[in-house]
Coordinates of C-alpha atoms in Angstrom, one line a residue:
X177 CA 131.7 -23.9 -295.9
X178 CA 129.4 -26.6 -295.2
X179 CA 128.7 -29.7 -293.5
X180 CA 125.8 -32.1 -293.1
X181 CA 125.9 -34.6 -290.2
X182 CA 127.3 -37.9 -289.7
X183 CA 126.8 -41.2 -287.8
X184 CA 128.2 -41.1 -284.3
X185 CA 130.7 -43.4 -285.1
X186 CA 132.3 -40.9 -288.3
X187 CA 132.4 -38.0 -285.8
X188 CA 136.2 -37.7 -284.4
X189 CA 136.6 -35.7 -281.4
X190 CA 140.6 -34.7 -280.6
X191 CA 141.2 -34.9 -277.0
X192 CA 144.2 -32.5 -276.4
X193 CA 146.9 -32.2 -272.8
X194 CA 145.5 -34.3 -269.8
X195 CA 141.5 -33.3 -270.8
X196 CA 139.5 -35.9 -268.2
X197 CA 139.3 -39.5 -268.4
X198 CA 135.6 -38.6 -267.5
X199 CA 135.6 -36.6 -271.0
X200 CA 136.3 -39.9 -272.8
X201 CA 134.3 -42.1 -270.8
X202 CA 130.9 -39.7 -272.1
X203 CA 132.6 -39.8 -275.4
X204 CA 133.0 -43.3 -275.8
X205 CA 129.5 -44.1 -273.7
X206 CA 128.4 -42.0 -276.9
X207 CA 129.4 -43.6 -279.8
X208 CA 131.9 -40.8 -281.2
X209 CA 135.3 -42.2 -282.3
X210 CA 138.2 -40.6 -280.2
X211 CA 141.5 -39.5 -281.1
X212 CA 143.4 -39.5 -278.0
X213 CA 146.2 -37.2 -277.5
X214 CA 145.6 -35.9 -273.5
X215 CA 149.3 -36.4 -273.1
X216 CA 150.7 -33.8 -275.8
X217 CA 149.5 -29.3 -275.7
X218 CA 150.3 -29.4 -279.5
X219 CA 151.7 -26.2 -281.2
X220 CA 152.6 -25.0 -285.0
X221 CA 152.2 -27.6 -287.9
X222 CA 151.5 -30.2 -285.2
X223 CA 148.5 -28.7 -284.2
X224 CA 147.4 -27.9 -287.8
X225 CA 147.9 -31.4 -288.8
X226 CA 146.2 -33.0 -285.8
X227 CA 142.7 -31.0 -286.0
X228 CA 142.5 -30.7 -289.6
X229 CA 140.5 -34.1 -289.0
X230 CA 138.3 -33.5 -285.8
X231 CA 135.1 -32.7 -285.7
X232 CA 135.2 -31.5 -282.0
X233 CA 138.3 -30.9 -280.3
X234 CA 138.5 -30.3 -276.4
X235 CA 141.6 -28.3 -275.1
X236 CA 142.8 -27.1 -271.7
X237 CA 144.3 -23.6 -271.5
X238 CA 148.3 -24.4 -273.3
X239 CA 146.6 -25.4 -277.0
X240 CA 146.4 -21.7 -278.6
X241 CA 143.6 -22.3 -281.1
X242 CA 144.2 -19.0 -283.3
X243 CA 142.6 -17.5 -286.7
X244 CA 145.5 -19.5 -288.2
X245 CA 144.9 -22.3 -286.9
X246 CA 140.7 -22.5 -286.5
X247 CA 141.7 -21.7 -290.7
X248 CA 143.2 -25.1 -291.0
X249 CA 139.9 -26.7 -289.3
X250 CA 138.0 -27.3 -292.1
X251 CA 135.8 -30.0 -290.6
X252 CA 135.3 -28.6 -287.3
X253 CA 132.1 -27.6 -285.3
X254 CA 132.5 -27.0 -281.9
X255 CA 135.4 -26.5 -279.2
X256 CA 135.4 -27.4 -275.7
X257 CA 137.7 -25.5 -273.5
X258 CA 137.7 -28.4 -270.3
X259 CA 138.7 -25.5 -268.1
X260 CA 137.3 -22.3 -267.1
X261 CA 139.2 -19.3 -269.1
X262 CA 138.3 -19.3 -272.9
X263 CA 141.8 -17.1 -273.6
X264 CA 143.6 -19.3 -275.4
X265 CA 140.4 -19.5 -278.5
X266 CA 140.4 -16.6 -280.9
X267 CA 136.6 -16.4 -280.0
X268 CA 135.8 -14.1 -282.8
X269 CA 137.6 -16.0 -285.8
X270 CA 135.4 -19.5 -284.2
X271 CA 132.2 -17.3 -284.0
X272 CA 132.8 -16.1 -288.2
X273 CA 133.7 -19.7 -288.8
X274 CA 130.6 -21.3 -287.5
X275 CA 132.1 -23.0 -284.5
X276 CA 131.0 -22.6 -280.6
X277 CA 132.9 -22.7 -277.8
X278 CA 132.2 -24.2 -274.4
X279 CA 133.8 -24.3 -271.5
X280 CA 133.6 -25.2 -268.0
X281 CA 132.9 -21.7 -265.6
X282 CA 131.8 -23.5 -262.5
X283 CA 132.7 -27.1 -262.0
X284 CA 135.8 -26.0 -260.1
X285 CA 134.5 -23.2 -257.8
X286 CA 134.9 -25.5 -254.8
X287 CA 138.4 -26.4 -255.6
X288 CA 139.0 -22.7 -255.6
X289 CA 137.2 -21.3 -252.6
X290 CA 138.8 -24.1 -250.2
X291 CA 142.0 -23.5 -251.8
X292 CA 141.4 -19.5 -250.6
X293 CA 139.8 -20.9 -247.5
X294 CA 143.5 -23.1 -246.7
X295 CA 145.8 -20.0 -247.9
X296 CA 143.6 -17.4 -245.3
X297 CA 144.4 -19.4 -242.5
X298 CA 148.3 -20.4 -243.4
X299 CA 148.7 -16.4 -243.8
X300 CA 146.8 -15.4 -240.8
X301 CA 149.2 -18.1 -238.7
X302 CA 152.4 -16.7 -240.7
X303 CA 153.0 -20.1 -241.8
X304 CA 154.9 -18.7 -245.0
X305 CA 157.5 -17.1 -243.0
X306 CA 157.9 -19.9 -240.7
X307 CA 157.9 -22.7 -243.2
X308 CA 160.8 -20.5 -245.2
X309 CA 163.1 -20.4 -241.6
X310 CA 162.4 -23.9 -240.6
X311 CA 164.1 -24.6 -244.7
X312 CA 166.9 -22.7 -243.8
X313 CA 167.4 -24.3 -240.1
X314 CA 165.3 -21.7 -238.1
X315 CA 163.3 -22.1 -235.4
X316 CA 161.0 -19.5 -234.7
X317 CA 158.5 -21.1 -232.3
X318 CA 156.5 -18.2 -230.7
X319 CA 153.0 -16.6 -231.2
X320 CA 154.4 -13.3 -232.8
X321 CA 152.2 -12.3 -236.0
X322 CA 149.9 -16.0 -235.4
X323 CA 146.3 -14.9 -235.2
X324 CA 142.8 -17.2 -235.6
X325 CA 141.0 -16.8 -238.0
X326 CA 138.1 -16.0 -235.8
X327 CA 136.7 -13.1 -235.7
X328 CA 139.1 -11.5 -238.2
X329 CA 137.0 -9.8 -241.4
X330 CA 137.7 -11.5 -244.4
X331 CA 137.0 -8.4 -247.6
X332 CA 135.7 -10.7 -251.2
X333 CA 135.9 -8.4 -253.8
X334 CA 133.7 -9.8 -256.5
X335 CA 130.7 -12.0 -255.1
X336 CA 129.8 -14.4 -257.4
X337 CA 129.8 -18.5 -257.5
X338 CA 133.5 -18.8 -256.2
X339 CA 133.0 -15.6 -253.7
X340 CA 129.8 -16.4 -252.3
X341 CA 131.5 -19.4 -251.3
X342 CA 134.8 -18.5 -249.6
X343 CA 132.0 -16.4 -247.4
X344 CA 129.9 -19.0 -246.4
X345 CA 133.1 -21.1 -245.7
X346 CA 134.9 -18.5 -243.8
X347 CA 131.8 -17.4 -242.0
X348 CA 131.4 -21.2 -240.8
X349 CA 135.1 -20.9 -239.0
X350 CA 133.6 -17.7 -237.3
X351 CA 135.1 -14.9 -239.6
X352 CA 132.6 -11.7 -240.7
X353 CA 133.0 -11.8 -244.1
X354 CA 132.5 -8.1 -246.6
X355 CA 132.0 -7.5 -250.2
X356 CA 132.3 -5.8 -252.8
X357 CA 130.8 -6.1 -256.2
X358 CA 129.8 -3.9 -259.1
X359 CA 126.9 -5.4 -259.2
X360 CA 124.3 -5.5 -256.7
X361 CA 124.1 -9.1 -255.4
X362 CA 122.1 -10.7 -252.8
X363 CA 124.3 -11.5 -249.7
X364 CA 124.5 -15.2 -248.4
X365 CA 125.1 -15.8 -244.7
X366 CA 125.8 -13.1 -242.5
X367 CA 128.0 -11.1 -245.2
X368 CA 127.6 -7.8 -245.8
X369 CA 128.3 -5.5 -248.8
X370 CA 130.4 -2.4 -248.6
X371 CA 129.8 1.1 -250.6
X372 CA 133.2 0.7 -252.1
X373 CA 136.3 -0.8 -252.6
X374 CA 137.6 1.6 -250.4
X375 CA 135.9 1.1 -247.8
X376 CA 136.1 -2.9 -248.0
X377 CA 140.3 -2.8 -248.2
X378 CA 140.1 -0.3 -244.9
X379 CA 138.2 -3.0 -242.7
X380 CA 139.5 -6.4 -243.8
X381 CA 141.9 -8.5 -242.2
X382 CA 142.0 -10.6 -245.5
X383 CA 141.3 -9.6 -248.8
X384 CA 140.5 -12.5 -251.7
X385 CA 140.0 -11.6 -254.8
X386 CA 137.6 -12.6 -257.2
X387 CA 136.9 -10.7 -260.5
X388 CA 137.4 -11.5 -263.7
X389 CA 139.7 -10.2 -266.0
X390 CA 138.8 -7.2 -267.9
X391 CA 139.8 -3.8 -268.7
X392 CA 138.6 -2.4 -265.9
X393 CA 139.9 -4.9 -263.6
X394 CA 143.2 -5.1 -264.9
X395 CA 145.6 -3.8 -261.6
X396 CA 142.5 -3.1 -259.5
X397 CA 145.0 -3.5 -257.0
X398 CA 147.7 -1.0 -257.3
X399 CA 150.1 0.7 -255.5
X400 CA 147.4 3.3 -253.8
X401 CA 144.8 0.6 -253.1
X402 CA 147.4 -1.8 -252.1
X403 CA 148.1 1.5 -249.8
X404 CA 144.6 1.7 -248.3
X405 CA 144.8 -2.0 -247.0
X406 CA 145.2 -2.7 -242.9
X407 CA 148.4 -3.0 -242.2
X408 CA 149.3 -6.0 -241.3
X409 CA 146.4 -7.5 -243.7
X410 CA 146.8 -10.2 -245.9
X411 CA 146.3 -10.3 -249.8
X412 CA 144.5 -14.1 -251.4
X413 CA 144.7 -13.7 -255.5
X414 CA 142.9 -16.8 -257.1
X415 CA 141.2 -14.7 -259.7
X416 CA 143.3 -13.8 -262.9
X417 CA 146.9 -12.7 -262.3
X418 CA 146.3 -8.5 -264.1
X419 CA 144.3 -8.0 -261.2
X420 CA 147.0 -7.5 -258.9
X421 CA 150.3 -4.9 -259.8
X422 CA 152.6 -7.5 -258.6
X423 CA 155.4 -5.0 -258.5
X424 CA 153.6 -2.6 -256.1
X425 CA 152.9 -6.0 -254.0
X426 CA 155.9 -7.1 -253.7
X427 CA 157.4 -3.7 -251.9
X428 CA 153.9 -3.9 -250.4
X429 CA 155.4 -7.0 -248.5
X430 CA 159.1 -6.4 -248.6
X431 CA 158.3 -2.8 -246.7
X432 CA 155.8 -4.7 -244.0
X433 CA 153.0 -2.9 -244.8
X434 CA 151.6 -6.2 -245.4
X435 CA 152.0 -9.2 -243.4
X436 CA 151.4 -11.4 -246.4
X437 CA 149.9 -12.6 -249.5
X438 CA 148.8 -15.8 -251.1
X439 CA 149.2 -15.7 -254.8
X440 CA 148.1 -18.3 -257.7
X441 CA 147.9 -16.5 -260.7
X442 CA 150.3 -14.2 -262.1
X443 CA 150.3 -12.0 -265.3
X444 CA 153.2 -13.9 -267.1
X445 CA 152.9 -17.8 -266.7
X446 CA 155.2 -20.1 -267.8
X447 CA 154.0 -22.3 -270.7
X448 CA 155.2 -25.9 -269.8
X449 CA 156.8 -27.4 -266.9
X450 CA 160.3 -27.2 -268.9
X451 CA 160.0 -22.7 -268.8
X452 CA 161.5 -21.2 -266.0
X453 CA 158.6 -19.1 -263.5
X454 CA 159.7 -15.5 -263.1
X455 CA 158.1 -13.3 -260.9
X456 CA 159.0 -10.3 -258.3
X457 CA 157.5 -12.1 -255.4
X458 CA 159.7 -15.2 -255.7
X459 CA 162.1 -14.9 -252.1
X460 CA 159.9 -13.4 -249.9
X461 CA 159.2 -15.3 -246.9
X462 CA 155.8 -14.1 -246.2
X463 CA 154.1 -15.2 -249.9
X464 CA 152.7 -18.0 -250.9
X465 CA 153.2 -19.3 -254.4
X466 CA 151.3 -21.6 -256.2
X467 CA 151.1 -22.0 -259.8
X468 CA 147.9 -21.8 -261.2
X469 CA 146.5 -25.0 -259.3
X470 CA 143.3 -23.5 -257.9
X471 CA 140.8 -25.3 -259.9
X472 CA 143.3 -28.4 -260.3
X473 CA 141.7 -30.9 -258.2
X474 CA 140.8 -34.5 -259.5
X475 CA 137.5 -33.6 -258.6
X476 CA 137.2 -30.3 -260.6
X477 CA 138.7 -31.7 -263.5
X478 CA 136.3 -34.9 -263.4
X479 CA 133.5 -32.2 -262.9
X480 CA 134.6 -30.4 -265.8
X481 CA 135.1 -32.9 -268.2
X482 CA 131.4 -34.4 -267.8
X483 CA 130.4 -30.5 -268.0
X484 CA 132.2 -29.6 -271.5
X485 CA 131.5 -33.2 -273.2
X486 CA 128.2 -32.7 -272.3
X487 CA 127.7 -29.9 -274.0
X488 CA 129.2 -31.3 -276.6
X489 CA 127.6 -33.4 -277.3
X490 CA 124.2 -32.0 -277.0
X491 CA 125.6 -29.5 -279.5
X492 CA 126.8 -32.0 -282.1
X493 CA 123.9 -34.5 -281.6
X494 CA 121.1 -31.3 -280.7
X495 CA 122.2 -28.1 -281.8
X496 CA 121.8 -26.7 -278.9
X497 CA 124.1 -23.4 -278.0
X498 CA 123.0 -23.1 -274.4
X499 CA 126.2 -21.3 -272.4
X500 CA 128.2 -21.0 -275.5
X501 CA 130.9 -18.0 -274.9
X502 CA 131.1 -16.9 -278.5
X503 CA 127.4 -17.8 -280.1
X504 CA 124.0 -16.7 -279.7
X505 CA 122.1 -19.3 -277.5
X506 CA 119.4 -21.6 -278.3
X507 CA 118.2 -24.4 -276.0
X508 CA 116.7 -27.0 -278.1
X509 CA 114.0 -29.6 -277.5
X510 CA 114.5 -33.2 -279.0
X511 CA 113.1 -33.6 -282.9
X512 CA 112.1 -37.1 -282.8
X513 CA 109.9 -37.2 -286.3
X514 CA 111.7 -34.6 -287.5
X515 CA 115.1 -33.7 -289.4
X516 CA 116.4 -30.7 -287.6
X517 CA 118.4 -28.1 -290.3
X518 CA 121.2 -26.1 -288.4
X519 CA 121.7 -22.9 -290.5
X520 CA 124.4 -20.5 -289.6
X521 CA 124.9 -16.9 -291.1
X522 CA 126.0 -13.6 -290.9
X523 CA 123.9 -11.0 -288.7
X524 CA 122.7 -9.3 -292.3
X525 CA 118.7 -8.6 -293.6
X526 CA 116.9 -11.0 -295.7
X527 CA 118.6 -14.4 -294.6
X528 CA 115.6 -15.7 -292.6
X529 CA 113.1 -14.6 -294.9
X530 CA 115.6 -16.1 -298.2
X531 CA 116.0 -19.7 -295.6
X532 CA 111.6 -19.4 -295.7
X533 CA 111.3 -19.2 -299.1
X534 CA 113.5 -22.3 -299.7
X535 CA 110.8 -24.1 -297.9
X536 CA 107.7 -22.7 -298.6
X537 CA 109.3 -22.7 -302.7
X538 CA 109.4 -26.6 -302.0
X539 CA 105.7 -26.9 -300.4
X540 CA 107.5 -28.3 -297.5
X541 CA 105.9 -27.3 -293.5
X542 CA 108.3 -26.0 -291.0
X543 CA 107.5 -28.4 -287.6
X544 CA 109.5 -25.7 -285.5
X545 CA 111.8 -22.6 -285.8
X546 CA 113.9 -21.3 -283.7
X547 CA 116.3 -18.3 -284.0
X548 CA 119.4 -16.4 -282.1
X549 CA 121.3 -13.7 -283.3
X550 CA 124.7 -11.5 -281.9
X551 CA 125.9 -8.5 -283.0
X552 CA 127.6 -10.6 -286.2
X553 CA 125.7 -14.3 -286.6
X554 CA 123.1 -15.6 -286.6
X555 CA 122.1 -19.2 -285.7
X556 CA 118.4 -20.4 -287.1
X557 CA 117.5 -23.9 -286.5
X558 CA 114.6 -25.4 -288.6
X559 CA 112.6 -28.9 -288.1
X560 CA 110.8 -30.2 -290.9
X561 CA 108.9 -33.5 -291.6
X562 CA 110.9 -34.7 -294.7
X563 CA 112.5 -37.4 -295.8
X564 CA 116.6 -38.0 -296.1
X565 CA 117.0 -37.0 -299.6
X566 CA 115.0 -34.0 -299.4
X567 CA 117.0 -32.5 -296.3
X568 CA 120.0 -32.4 -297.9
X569 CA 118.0 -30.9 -300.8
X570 CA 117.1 -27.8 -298.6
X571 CA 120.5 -28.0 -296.6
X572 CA 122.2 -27.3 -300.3
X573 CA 119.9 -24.6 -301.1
X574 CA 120.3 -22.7 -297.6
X575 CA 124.1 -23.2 -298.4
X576 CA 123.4 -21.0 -301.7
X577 CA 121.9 -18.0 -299.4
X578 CA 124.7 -15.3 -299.5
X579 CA 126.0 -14.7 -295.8
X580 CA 125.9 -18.6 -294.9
X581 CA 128.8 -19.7 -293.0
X582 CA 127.7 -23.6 -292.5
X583 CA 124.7 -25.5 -292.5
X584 CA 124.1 -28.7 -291.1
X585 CA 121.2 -31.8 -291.1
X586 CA 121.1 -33.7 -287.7
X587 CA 119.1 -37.2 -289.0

């Protein structure tokens, strides 16, 4: 399958459930022609029909863009997830078909970490339990179970960009703040890392969590770690919602081994506002449920669509594959007096030296070369000083190389 560029204006980009207005503000500010359908997560033959003419499509994390689907997307070249998780993108069926993904990992790290930051000090003032009896006509006004936050240890297990900053944060309201990584990482402030899990969950008033999720973090906190917290301590889950065995929390809390948790992510989540949220932690007094609103901030989501469009756009207009989650990378210069030739292939011997010999055969100089290649593609771009007709010479004669998935001319 393959593609040669078009003029700004012929390249559609489908904008899919409540992506940023700032996403089609960088859009429009460059020239692409939108089709506009932020108020709809489309599904089945809807979906199908709807990005069998984009070009780029952006998505938050409802749109399931799977093998079937990316199938049906004959003229696409690039996804942007305008969010941080990349789940909901068969990564591997957009990878063999040519097409990057990009998403957002950092734009909503502050939403996050004050998010944590609120939730620490509502649990450490047992605001859960109060709020719940003041619903139901209490009155519990008294100190019992209310602590500062000052001078209590707050335990961050995983210390990266949203970690680092709950520490700093907490350490600014006066709190000694651990962690734990499995990586060695360079501590910020006053932190201080532990020499295990173990030992972080023993000392901590608070733990936050802040891991991705992967096999070997899927129910890091179980029933025996959950068992080597404080008692008393409090649990904070922004991260992903395996981490936690939310069954062994919830007797966790319901026993009083814990005083109480904060938790925004869950492993089953409803998929629209209309499905029901089921969960073992719903009725206890001391939790605090949110769903999935850590990064949701009009701020974040503004950050996040300038972030995604413009990469983008730098892909469509570029080439470049700088942060792409399922594509080797390759940060471009500009080609100004040049025609840049995107050529995209299977990981197999020969291609380059075949995609040479198409120009060489043609007595035509290579300005600049640049190659990347994964496990199973590989992503060669090529500048050349020719003219119009003779780019989409060589682009139809790189197509002919067995193992090409798409080529492309950017003019």
């Amino acid at each position: 399958m393959t593609r040669t560029s078009f003029p700004r204006q012929d390249i559609r980009v489908l904008l899919l459930e409540g992506v940023s207005q700032s996403a089609v503000d960088a859009f429009h500010d460059a020239g692409y022609s939108l089709i506009d359908r932020r108020d709809q997560s489309l599904a089945g033959e809807a979906l199908v029909e709807a990005i069998g003419g984009a070009h780029l499509v952006g998505i938050r994390s409802r749109t399931q863009l799977d093998a079937e689907v990316l199938a049906h997307a004959r003229k696409l070249i690039a996804i942007g997830c305008f969010c941080i998780g990349t789940n909901q993108v068969d990564l591997e069926a957009a990878q063999l078909a040519g097409i990057p993904v990009f998403n957002a990992p950092y734009s909503n790290t502050r939403s996050v970490a004050e998010l944590v930051i609120g939730q620490t000090i509502m649990l450490m003032r047992g605001i859960p339990r109060r709020n719940a009896e003041c619903h139901r006509g209490g009155w519990s006004k008294n100190a019992a179970g209310s602590h500062e936050v000052r001078g209590k240890t707050l335990g961050l297990v995983g210390y990266g960009h949203i970690g680092t900053q709950v520490g700093l944060m907490a350490e600014a309201l006066g709190m000694q703040v651990l962690f734990h990584d499995i990586e060695t990482k360079l501590a910020l402030g006053n932190a201080r890392a532990t020499a295990s899990l173990d030992e972080l969950l023993a000392r901590s008033d608070v733990v936050s969590l802040h891991v991705p999720e992967t096999a070997g973090t899927r129910n890091l906190l179980d029933a025996a770690q959950i068992a080597r917290m404080r008692p008393d301590a409090h649990l904070v889950n922004a991260s992903r919602g395996t981490v936690v065995d939310v069954d062994a929390l919830a007797e966790a809390l319901r026993s009083g081994h814990l005083g109480g948790a904060a938790v925004d992510v869950f492993p089953v989540e409803p998929k629209g506002q209309d499905e029901e949220f089921t969960s073992p932690l719903r009725g206890l007094d001391n939790v605090l449920l949110t769903p999935h609103v850590g990064g949701s901030t009009l701020e974040a989501q503004d950050n996040i669509g300038v972030e995604v469009a413009a990469k983008l756009i730098r892909y469509s207009d570029n080439g470049s594959t700088l942060s792409a989650v399922n594509f080797p990378e390759v940060a471009l210069p500009g080609h100004d007096g040049s025609r840049r030739i995107l050529h995209i292939h299977r990981n197999v011997p020969g291609v380059l030296s075949r995609a040479n010999e198409v120009f060489s055969g043609r007595g035509i100089n290579i300005d600049g070369q640049y190659l990347r290649t994964d496990a199973k593609v590989g992503y060669v771009v090529i500048d050349v000083s020719a003219s119009e007709q003779q780019a989409a010479e060589l682009r139809a004669a790189l197509a002919d190389i067995p193992g090409t998935i798409r080529t492309r001319v950017l003019y």
